[in-house]
PDB file of C-alpha atoms in Angstrom:
ATOM      1  CA  MET A   1       0.000   0.000   0.000  1.00 79.00           C
ATOM      2  CA  ILE A   2       1.370   3.395  -1.066  1.00 79.00           C
ATOM      3  CA  LYS A   3       1.979   5.825   1.789  1.00 85.00           C
ATOM      4  CA  GLU A   4       3.542   8.614  -0.254  1.00 85.00           C
ATOM      5  CA  MET A   5       3.579   9.700  -3.893  1.00 82.00           C
ATOM      6  CA  HIS A   6       5.229  12.472  -5.882  1.00 81.00           C
ATOM      7  CA  LEU A   7       3.724  14.499  -8.682  1.00 78.00           C
ATOM      8  CA  PRO A   8       6.374  15.868 -11.075  1.00 72.00           C
ATOM      9  CA  ASP A   9       6.313  19.683 -11.172  1.00 63.00           C
ATOM     10  CA  GLY A  10       9.407  21.338 -12.594  1.00 53.00           C
ATOM     11  CA  PRO A  11      12.611  21.137 -10.554  1.00 53.00           C
ATOM     12  CA  SER A  12      10.987  19.749  -7.406  1.00 65.00           C
ATOM     13  CA  PRO A  13       8.168  17.207  -7.338  1.00 79.00           C
ATOM     14  CA  ILE A  14       5.045  17.797  -5.256  1.00 85.00           C
ATOM     15  CA  ARG A  15       4.858  15.446  -2.288  1.00 87.00           C
ATOM     16  CA  ILE A  16       1.546  13.660  -1.739  1.00 90.00           C
ATOM     17  CA  GLN A  17       1.038  12.020   1.632  1.00 91.00           C
ATOM     18  CA  VAL A  18      -1.499   9.187   1.555  1.00 92.00           C
ATOM     19  CA  ILE A  19      -3.682   8.840   4.641  1.00 93.00           C
ATOM     20  CA  ARG A  20      -5.957   5.795   4.746  1.00 93.00           C
ATOM     21  CA  THR A  21      -8.873   6.082   7.123  1.00 91.00           C
ATOM     22  CA  ASN A  22     -12.282   4.661   7.834  1.00 93.00           C
ATOM     23  CA  ARG A  23     -13.968   7.166   5.524  1.00 92.00           C
ATOM     24  CA  LYS A  24     -16.255   6.735   2.529  1.00 92.00           C
ATOM     25  CA  THR A  25     -14.868   9.316   0.084  1.00 92.00           C
ATOM     26  CA  LEU A  26     -11.531  10.391  -1.374  1.00 92.00           C
ATOM     27  CA  ALA A  27     -10.320  13.918  -0.606  1.00 92.00           C
ATOM     28  CA  LEU A  28      -7.314  16.134  -1.297  1.00 93.00           C
ATOM     29  CA  GLU A  29      -6.018  19.045   0.764  1.00 91.00           C
ATOM     30  CA  ILE A  30      -2.958  21.279   0.782  1.00 87.00           C
ATOM     31  CA  LYS A  31      -1.768  22.980   3.955  1.00 78.00           C
ATOM     32  CA  GLU A  32       0.942  25.583   4.566  1.00 73.00           C
ATOM     33  CA  ASP A  33       3.660  22.917   4.616  1.00 76.00           C
ATOM     34  CA  LEU A  34       2.924  22.469   0.871  1.00 82.00           C
ATOM     35  CA  ILE A  35       2.363  18.737   1.303  1.00 86.00           C
ATOM     36  CA  VAL A  36      -0.697  17.438  -0.490  1.00 90.00           C
ATOM     37  CA  ARG A  37      -2.683  15.044   1.658  1.00 92.00           C
ATOM     38  CA  ALA A  38      -4.814  12.411  -0.024  1.00 92.00           C
ATOM     39  CA  ARG A  39      -7.328  11.124   2.512  1.00 93.00           C
ATOM     40  CA  ILE A  40      -8.782   7.883   1.185  1.00 93.00           C
ATOM     41  CA  PRO A  41     -10.893   4.929   2.370  1.00 94.00           C
ATOM     42  CA  LEU A  42      -9.075   1.793   3.499  1.00 92.00           C
ATOM     43  CA  HIS A  43     -10.423  -0.320   0.614  1.00 92.00           C
ATOM     44  CA  ILE A  44      -9.006   1.885  -2.193  1.00 91.00           C
ATOM     45  CA  THR A  45      -6.277   0.134  -4.192  1.00 92.00           C
ATOM     46  CA  ASP A  46      -3.017   1.788  -5.228  1.00 91.00           C
ATOM     47  CA  LYS A  47      -4.238   1.757  -8.824  1.00 93.00           C
ATOM     48  CA  GLN A  48      -7.474   3.542  -7.873  1.00 92.00           C
ATOM     49  CA  LEU A  49      -5.455   6.050  -5.861  1.00 90.00           C
ATOM     50  CA  GLN A  50      -3.167   6.741  -8.826  1.00 91.00           C
ATOM     51  CA  GLU A  51      -6.188   7.228 -11.106  1.00 92.00           C
ATOM     52  CA  PHE A  52      -7.714   9.641  -8.578  1.00 92.00           C
ATOM     53  CA  VAL A  53      -4.498  11.664  -8.395  1.00 91.00           C
ATOM     54  CA  ASP A  54      -4.164  11.676 -12.192  1.00 91.00           C
ATOM     55  CA  ARG A  55      -7.743  12.963 -12.575  1.00 93.00           C
ATOM     56  CA  HIS A  56      -7.044  15.780 -10.120  1.00 92.00           C
ATOM     57  CA  LYS A  57      -3.535  16.657 -11.306  1.00 90.00           C
ATOM     58  CA  ASP A  58      -4.536  20.093 -12.641  1.00 89.00           C
ATOM     59  CA  TRP A  59      -6.303  20.955  -9.371  1.00 90.00           C
ATOM     60  CA  ILE A  60      -3.265  19.841  -7.359  1.00 89.00           C
ATOM     61  CA  LEU A  61      -0.854  21.896  -9.481  1.00 86.00           C
ATOM     62  CA  LYS A  62      -3.078  24.981  -9.332  1.00 86.00           C
ATOM     63  CA  LYS A  63      -3.658  24.803  -5.566  1.00 86.00           C
ATOM     64  CA  HIS A  64      -0.002  23.997  -4.859  1.00 84.00           C
ATOM     65  CA  GLN A  65       1.102  27.017  -6.926  1.00 82.00           C
ATOM     66  CA  LYS A  66      -1.393  29.243  -5.113  1.00 82.00           C
ATOM     67  CA  ALA A  67      -0.143  28.028  -1.718  1.00 81.00           C
ATOM     68  CA  GLN A  68       3.454  28.764  -2.773  1.00 78.00           C
ATOM     69  CA  GLU A  69       2.446  32.271  -3.846  1.00 76.00           C
ATOM     70  CA  GLU A  70       0.721  32.951  -0.534  1.00 76.00           C
ATOM     71  CA  ILE A  71       3.824  31.865   1.368  1.00 71.00           C
ATOM     72  CA  ALA A  72       6.048  34.004  -0.884  1.00 68.00           C
ATOM     73  CA  LYS A  73       3.806  37.048  -0.341  1.00 66.00           C
ATOM     74  CA  ARG A  74       3.947  36.629   3.439  1.00 63.00           C
ATOM     75  CA  GLN A  75       7.728  36.246   3.312  1.00 59.00           C
ATOM     76  CA  ASP A  76       8.047  39.284   1.060  1.00 56.00           C
ATOM     77  CA  ILE A  77       5.957  41.419   3.409  1.00 51.00           C
ATOM     78  CA  ALA A  78       7.995  40.231   6.374  1.00 50.00           C
ATOM     79  CA  ARG A  79      11.354  40.787   4.666  1.00 58.00           C
ATOM     80  CA  PRO A  80      12.972  44.059   5.787  1.00 68.00           C
ATOM     81  CA  LEU A  81      14.749  46.278   3.289  1.00 77.00           C
ATOM     82  CA  PRO A  82      18.303  45.084   2.689  1.00 85.00           C
ATOM     83  CA  SER A  83      21.209  46.787   4.417  1.00 87.00           C
ATOM     84  CA  LYS A  84      23.786  48.762   2.434  1.00 88.00           C
ATOM     85  CA  GLU A  85      26.085  45.716   2.462  1.00 92.00           C
ATOM     86  CA  GLU A  86      23.295  43.442   1.223  1.00 91.00           C
ATOM     87  CA  LEU A  87      22.430  45.911  -1.544  1.00 91.00           C
ATOM     88  CA  GLU A  88      26.076  45.886  -2.651  1.00 93.00           C
ATOM     89  CA  LYS A  89      25.981  42.070  -2.844  1.00 94.00           C
ATOM     90  CA  ILE A  90      22.713  42.225  -4.786  1.00 94.00           C
ATOM     91  CA  LEU A  91      24.203  44.778  -7.184  1.00 95.00           C
ATOM     92  CA  SER A  92      27.232  42.524  -7.677  1.00 96.00           C
ATOM     93  CA  LEU A  93      25.003  39.500  -8.377  1.00 96.00           C
ATOM     94  CA  ILE A  94      22.793  41.312 -10.867  1.00 96.00           C
ATOM     95  CA  ALA A  95      25.727  43.088 -12.530  1.00 96.00           C
ATOM     96  CA  SER A  96      27.440  39.723 -13.061  1.00 96.00           C
ATOM     97  CA  ARG A  97      24.337  38.421 -14.869  1.00 96.00           C
ATOM     98  CA  VAL A  98      24.150  41.620 -16.942  1.00 97.00           C
ATOM     99  CA  ARG A  99      27.833  41.278 -17.934  1.00 97.00           C
ATOM    100  CA  HIS A 100      27.266  37.608 -18.819  1.00 96.00           C
ATOM    101  CA  TYR A 101      24.379  38.409 -21.155  1.00 97.00           C
ATOM    102  CA  GLU A 102      26.016  41.538 -22.571  1.00 96.00           C
ATOM    103  CA  LYS A 103      28.721  39.295 -24.023  1.00 96.00           C
ATOM    104  CA  ILE A 104      26.254  36.747 -25.364  1.00 95.00           C
ATOM    105  CA  MET A 105      23.914  39.375 -26.821  1.00 96.00           C
ATOM    106  CA  ASP A 106      26.727  41.628 -28.083  1.00 96.00           C
ATOM    107  CA  LEU A 107      25.284  44.614 -26.232  1.00 95.00           C
ATOM    108  CA  SER A 108      26.584  47.060 -23.664  1.00 94.00           C
ATOM    109  CA  CYS A 109      24.725  49.104 -21.072  1.00 95.00           C
ATOM    110  CA  ASN A 110      25.994  52.185 -19.277  1.00 94.00           C
ATOM    111  CA  LYS A 111      25.088  52.189 -15.601  1.00 95.00           C
ATOM    112  CA  ILE A 112      23.469  49.443 -13.495  1.00 96.00           C
ATOM    113  CA  THR A 113      21.400  50.530 -10.490  1.00 94.00           C
ATOM    114  CA  ILE A 114      19.504  48.595  -7.817  1.00 93.00           C
ATOM    115  CA  ARG A 115      16.279  50.137  -6.532  1.00 87.00           C
ATOM    116  CA  ASN A 116      13.391  49.429  -4.207  1.00 82.00           C
ATOM    117  CA  GLN A 117      10.700  49.607  -6.863  1.00 74.00           C
ATOM    118  CA  LYS A 118       7.156  48.804  -5.801  1.00 70.00           C
ATOM    119  CA  THR A 119       5.739  47.923  -9.209  1.00 71.00           C
ATOM    120  CA  ARG A 120       8.619  47.166 -11.569  1.00 82.00           C
ATOM    121  CA  TRP A 121      11.259  44.456 -11.854  1.00 88.00           C
ATOM    122  CA  GLY A 122      13.503  46.518 -14.069  1.00 90.00           C
ATOM    123  CA  SER A 123      13.757  49.366 -16.535  1.00 91.00           C
ATOM    124  CA  CYS A 124      16.027  50.682 -19.267  1.00 91.00           C
ATOM    125  CA  SER A 125      16.544  54.393 -19.829  1.00 91.00           C
ATOM    126  CA  SER A 126      17.088  56.053 -23.203  1.00 89.00           C
ATOM    127  CA  LYS A 127      20.701  56.622 -22.093  1.00 92.00           C
ATOM    128  CA  GLY A 128      21.246  52.863 -21.765  1.00 93.00           C
ATOM    129  CA  ASN A 129      21.117  52.763 -17.960  1.00 95.00           C
ATOM    130  CA  LEU A 130      19.551  49.648 -16.449  1.00 96.00           C
ATOM    131  CA  ASN A 131      17.630  49.661 -13.172  1.00 94.00           C
ATOM    132  CA  PHE A 132      16.687  46.494 -11.310  1.00 94.00           C
ATOM    133  CA  ASN A 133      14.457  45.778  -8.355  1.00 91.00           C
ATOM    134  CA  TYR A 134      16.487  44.452  -5.405  1.00 91.00           C
ATOM    135  CA  ARG A 135      13.869  41.711  -4.898  1.00 87.00           C
ATOM    136  CA  LEU A 136      15.176  39.950  -8.016  1.00 90.00           C
ATOM    137  CA  ALA A 137      18.004  38.613  -5.835  1.00 89.00           C
ATOM    138  CA  TYR A 138      15.399  36.520  -3.994  1.00 86.00           C
ATOM    139  CA  MET A 139      13.837  35.132  -7.174  1.00 86.00           C
ATOM    140  CA  PRO A 140      14.840  31.918  -8.923  1.00 88.00           C
ATOM    141  CA  PRO A 141      18.002  32.512 -11.032  1.00 91.00           C
ATOM    142  CA  GLU A 142      16.140  31.829 -14.275  1.00 92.00           C
ATOM    143  CA  ILE A 143      13.729  34.664 -13.458  1.00 93.00           C
ATOM    144  CA  LEU A 144      16.569  37.074 -12.744  1.00 94.00           C
ATOM    145  CA  ASP A 145      18.122  36.092 -16.082  1.00 95.00           C
ATOM    146  CA  TYR A 146      14.813  36.732 -17.860  1.00 95.00           C
ATOM    147  CA  VAL A 147      14.578  40.278 -16.450  1.00 95.00           C
ATOM    148  CA  VAL A 148      18.225  40.940 -17.352  1.00 97.00           C
ATOM    149  CA  VAL A 149      17.722  39.749 -20.954  1.00 97.00           C
ATOM    150  CA  HIS A 150      14.448  41.709 -21.160  1.00 96.00           C
ATOM    151  CA  GLU A 151      16.155  44.949 -20.131  1.00 96.00           C
ATOM    152  CA  LEU A 152      19.176  44.368 -22.362  1.00 97.00           C
ATOM    153  CA  ALA A 153      16.828  43.743 -25.306  1.00 96.00           C
ATOM    154  CA  HIS A 154      15.519  47.277 -24.741  1.00 95.00           C
ATOM    155  CA  LEU A 155      18.947  48.540 -25.772  1.00 95.00           C
ATOM    156  CA  ARG A 156      18.002  47.373 -29.288  1.00 94.00           C
ATOM    157  CA  HIS A 157      14.258  48.106 -29.159  1.00 93.00           C
ATOM    158  CA  MET A 158      12.876  50.630 -26.653  1.00 91.00           C
ATOM    159  CA  ASN A 159       9.399  49.124 -26.931  1.00 91.00           C
ATOM    160  CA  HIS A 160       7.629  45.773 -26.727  1.00 91.00           C
ATOM    161  CA  SER A 161       7.336  45.224 -30.478  1.00 92.00           C
ATOM    162  CA  GLN A 162       7.571  41.864 -32.226  1.00 94.00           C
ATOM    163  CA  GLU A 163      11.210  42.674 -32.937  1.00 95.00           C
ATOM    164  CA  PHE A 164      11.837  43.219 -29.235  1.00 94.00           C
ATOM    165  CA  TRP A 165      10.271  39.864 -28.263  1.00 95.00           C
ATOM    166  CA  ALA A 166      12.237  38.162 -31.064  1.00 96.00           C
ATOM    167  CA  VAL A 167      15.479  39.387 -29.454  1.00 96.00           C
ATOM    168  CA  VAL A 168      14.377  38.069 -26.058  1.00 96.00           C
ATOM    169  CA  GLU A 169      13.398  34.736 -27.607  1.00 96.00           C
ATOM    170  CA  ASP A 170      16.727  34.419 -29.419  1.00 96.00           C
ATOM    171  CA  PHE A 171      18.504  34.275 -26.071  1.00 96.00           C
ATOM    172  CA  LEU A 172      15.767  32.723 -23.908  1.00 95.00           C
ATOM    173  CA  PRO A 173      13.590  30.438 -26.036  1.00 95.00           C
ATOM    174  CA  ASP A 174      11.447  29.663 -22.953  1.00 93.00           C
ATOM    175  CA  TYR A 175      10.945  33.330 -22.019  1.00 93.00           C
ATOM    176  CA  LYS A 176       7.128  32.963 -22.084  1.00 93.00           C
ATOM    177  CA  ARG A 177       7.259  30.462 -19.219  1.00 91.00           C
ATOM    178  CA  ARG A 178       9.514  32.771 -17.212  1.00 90.00           C
ATOM    179  CA  ARG A 179       7.304  35.752 -18.001  1.00 90.00           C
ATOM    180  CA  GLN A 180       4.262  33.766 -16.842  1.00 87.00           C
ATOM    181  CA  TRP A 181       6.020  33.003 -13.549  1.00 84.00           C
ATOM    182  CA  LEU A 182       6.507  36.730 -12.936  1.00 83.00           C
ATOM    183  CA  LYS A 183       2.909  37.439 -13.867  1.00 79.00           C
ATOM    184  CA  GLU A 184       1.731  34.845 -11.362  1.00 76.00           C
ATOM    185  CA  HIS A 185       3.954  36.388  -8.694  1.00 70.00           C
ATOM    186  CA  GLY A 186       2.738  39.915  -8.855  1.00 60.00           C
ATOM    187  CA  GLU A 187       3.467  41.670 -12.124  1.00 52.00           C
ATOM    188  CA  GLU A 188       3.337  40.973 -15.817  1.00 48.00           C
ATOM    189  CA  TYR A 189       6.601  41.716 -17.512  1.00 50.00           C
TER     190      TYR A 189
END
């Protein structure tokens, strides 16, 4: 009898704890620990359990994502502004990613600045200066890279035209997935 299952979801699978009880129906729940609990009757076979999980995969993924977002929002609210030393480390991290992609994209920006922006992840000025939100340092690296490539692409196209998105796609073929992640975490980009 299965006591635990895993549902593949990107880099880390979703853990499903199986709890067999003297109940009549099958149920799923997700708590703050992000573990999915499948509460099932004693007589349910492993095959029936797997079929149940497969039928509810979309629900599990959606609810798990929503729970992750809620936790991230609470952590973000609780996180104090970084100290001067932390901001210097963040600037160094982001600048290293900018320099990496400048070489690959054959582009060059002027100044790189870190800011505490409430509504933006980054921006590019007409003078070629790039500004980044300090919170990017707490995002997955692939999301930071997406914002860096996005801003560098503005050095070629200061708009969001098809040509602009073609530049982004040239260097990040999966940019739409990364962009969707940002949209789901607070702002479309």
